Short mmCIF file of N, CA and C in Angstrom, two decimals:
data_model
loop_
_atom_site.label_atom_id
_atom_site.label_comp_id
_atom_site.label_asym_id
_atom_site.label_seq_id
_atom_site.Cartn_x
_atom_site.Cartn_y
_atom_site.Cartn_z
N MET A 14 8.05 -21.59 -16.82
CA MET A 14 8.72 -21.25 -15.57
C MET A 14 9.13 -19.78 -15.54
N ASN A 15 9.55 -19.25 -16.66
CA ASN A 15 9.99 -17.87 -16.74
C ASN A 15 8.82 -16.91 -16.52
N THR A 16 7.63 -17.28 -17.01
CA THR A 16 6.46 -16.44 -16.83
C THR A 16 6.08 -16.36 -15.36
N THR A 17 6.20 -17.47 -14.65
CA THR A 17 5.88 -17.49 -13.23
C THR A 17 6.82 -16.59 -12.44
N LYS A 18 8.08 -16.59 -12.80
CA LYS A 18 9.07 -15.74 -12.12
C LYS A 18 8.76 -14.26 -12.34
N LYS A 19 8.43 -13.90 -13.57
CA LYS A 19 8.10 -12.50 -13.86
C LYS A 19 6.84 -12.06 -13.13
N LEU A 20 5.85 -12.95 -13.09
CA LEU A 20 4.60 -12.62 -12.41
C LEU A 20 4.80 -12.49 -10.90
N THR A 21 5.65 -13.33 -10.33
CA THR A 21 5.95 -13.25 -8.90
C THR A 21 6.69 -11.96 -8.57
N GLU A 22 7.64 -11.58 -9.40
CA GLU A 22 8.36 -10.32 -9.18
C GLU A 22 7.42 -9.13 -9.29
N ALA A 23 6.52 -9.16 -10.24
CA ALA A 23 5.56 -8.07 -10.39
C ALA A 23 4.61 -8.01 -9.19
N ALA A 24 4.21 -9.16 -8.66
CA ALA A 24 3.34 -9.17 -7.48
C ALA A 24 4.06 -8.62 -6.26
N LEU A 25 5.31 -8.97 -6.09
CA LEU A 25 6.09 -8.42 -4.97
C LEU A 25 6.29 -6.92 -5.11
N LEU A 26 6.56 -6.45 -6.32
CA LEU A 26 6.70 -5.01 -6.54
C LEU A 26 5.39 -4.28 -6.28
N SER A 27 4.28 -4.89 -6.65
CA SER A 27 2.97 -4.26 -6.41
C SER A 27 2.68 -4.15 -4.93
N SER A 28 2.97 -5.21 -4.18
CA SER A 28 2.72 -5.15 -2.74
C SER A 28 3.67 -4.16 -2.06
N LEU A 29 4.91 -4.11 -2.51
CA LEU A 29 5.86 -3.12 -1.98
C LEU A 29 5.39 -1.71 -2.29
N PHE A 30 4.87 -1.50 -3.49
CA PHE A 30 4.34 -0.21 -3.90
C PHE A 30 3.20 0.23 -2.99
N ILE A 31 2.29 -0.67 -2.66
CA ILE A 31 1.16 -0.34 -1.79
C ILE A 31 1.63 0.03 -0.40
N VAL A 32 2.55 -0.74 0.15
CA VAL A 32 3.04 -0.47 1.51
C VAL A 32 3.77 0.88 1.55
N ILE A 33 4.63 1.14 0.58
CA ILE A 33 5.37 2.40 0.56
C ILE A 33 4.43 3.58 0.36
N THR A 34 3.39 3.40 -0.45
CA THR A 34 2.42 4.47 -0.67
C THR A 34 1.68 4.81 0.62
N ILE A 35 1.26 3.80 1.36
CA ILE A 35 0.56 4.04 2.62
C ILE A 35 1.46 4.78 3.60
N ILE A 36 2.72 4.37 3.68
CA ILE A 36 3.66 5.03 4.59
C ILE A 36 3.93 6.46 4.15
N ALA A 37 4.15 6.67 2.86
CA ALA A 37 4.48 8.01 2.35
C ALA A 37 3.32 8.97 2.52
N VAL A 38 2.11 8.53 2.21
CA VAL A 38 0.96 9.42 2.35
C VAL A 38 0.64 9.65 3.83
N GLY A 39 0.84 8.64 4.65
CA GLY A 39 0.59 8.79 6.09
C GLY A 39 1.52 9.76 6.76
N THR A 40 2.75 9.83 6.29
CA THR A 40 3.71 10.77 6.90
C THR A 40 3.65 12.15 6.28
N GLY A 41 2.96 12.29 5.16
CA GLY A 41 2.87 13.59 4.51
C GLY A 41 3.89 13.79 3.42
N PHE A 42 4.84 12.90 3.31
CA PHE A 42 5.87 12.99 2.27
C PHE A 42 5.30 12.67 0.90
N GLY A 43 4.26 11.87 0.87
CA GLY A 43 3.72 11.39 -0.40
C GLY A 43 3.08 12.45 -1.25
N TYR A 44 2.60 13.50 -0.65
CA TYR A 44 1.89 14.51 -1.43
C TYR A 44 2.84 15.39 -2.23
N ALA A 45 4.04 15.56 -1.79
CA ALA A 45 4.95 16.48 -2.45
C ALA A 45 5.70 15.84 -3.61
N ILE A 46 6.43 14.81 -3.33
CA ILE A 46 7.34 14.25 -4.33
C ILE A 46 6.91 12.86 -4.77
N TYR A 47 6.47 12.07 -3.84
CA TYR A 47 6.22 10.65 -4.10
C TYR A 47 5.18 10.42 -5.19
N LEU A 48 4.04 11.06 -5.08
CA LEU A 48 2.96 10.82 -6.03
C LEU A 48 3.28 11.35 -7.42
N ASP A 49 4.12 12.36 -7.50
CA ASP A 49 4.43 12.95 -8.80
C ASP A 49 5.56 12.24 -9.54
N PHE A 50 6.56 11.75 -8.82
CA PHE A 50 7.74 11.23 -9.49
C PHE A 50 7.97 9.74 -9.28
N ILE A 51 7.74 9.24 -8.10
CA ILE A 51 8.09 7.85 -7.80
C ILE A 51 7.01 6.88 -8.24
N VAL A 52 5.75 7.25 -8.15
CA VAL A 52 4.66 6.37 -8.55
C VAL A 52 4.74 5.99 -10.03
N PRO A 53 4.98 6.91 -10.96
CA PRO A 53 5.12 6.49 -12.36
C PRO A 53 6.29 5.53 -12.61
N ILE A 54 7.35 5.68 -11.84
CA ILE A 54 8.49 4.76 -11.98
C ILE A 54 8.07 3.36 -11.57
N PHE A 55 7.33 3.23 -10.46
CA PHE A 55 6.83 1.93 -10.03
C PHE A 55 5.93 1.31 -11.10
N PHE A 56 5.04 2.11 -11.67
CA PHE A 56 4.14 1.59 -12.70
C PHE A 56 4.93 1.10 -13.92
N CYS A 57 5.93 1.83 -14.33
CA CYS A 57 6.72 1.42 -15.49
C CYS A 57 7.47 0.12 -15.22
N ILE A 58 8.05 0.00 -14.04
CA ILE A 58 8.78 -1.22 -13.71
C ILE A 58 7.84 -2.42 -13.67
N ILE A 59 6.66 -2.26 -13.08
CA ILE A 59 5.71 -3.36 -13.01
C ILE A 59 5.21 -3.74 -14.41
N CYS A 60 4.93 -2.75 -15.24
CA CYS A 60 4.49 -3.04 -16.61
C CYS A 60 5.57 -3.74 -17.42
N LEU A 61 6.81 -3.36 -17.23
CA LEU A 61 7.90 -4.01 -17.94
C LEU A 61 8.11 -5.44 -17.47
N LYS A 62 7.89 -5.70 -16.18
CA LYS A 62 8.02 -7.06 -15.67
C LYS A 62 6.94 -7.96 -16.22
N CYS A 63 5.76 -7.42 -16.49
CA CYS A 63 4.65 -8.21 -17.02
C CYS A 63 4.57 -8.15 -18.54
N ASP A 64 5.57 -7.61 -19.18
CA ASP A 64 5.61 -7.45 -20.64
C ASP A 64 4.43 -6.63 -21.14
N LEU A 65 4.11 -5.55 -20.44
CA LEU A 65 3.08 -4.58 -20.80
C LEU A 65 1.68 -5.21 -20.93
N LYS A 66 1.37 -6.17 -20.09
CA LYS A 66 0.04 -6.79 -20.10
C LYS A 66 -0.76 -6.30 -18.94
#
């Protein structure tokens, strides 16, 4: 049951990441700060939720 919860949280974070990326790049904000600083944070959080798998 715990594995399913972690996988669901990681899937929600991944979908949120995709939506925010589309919005940030579409508005022009994504090229300056978002892609350099916020994207690696999303990747780290998702990897930690999946136990680095």
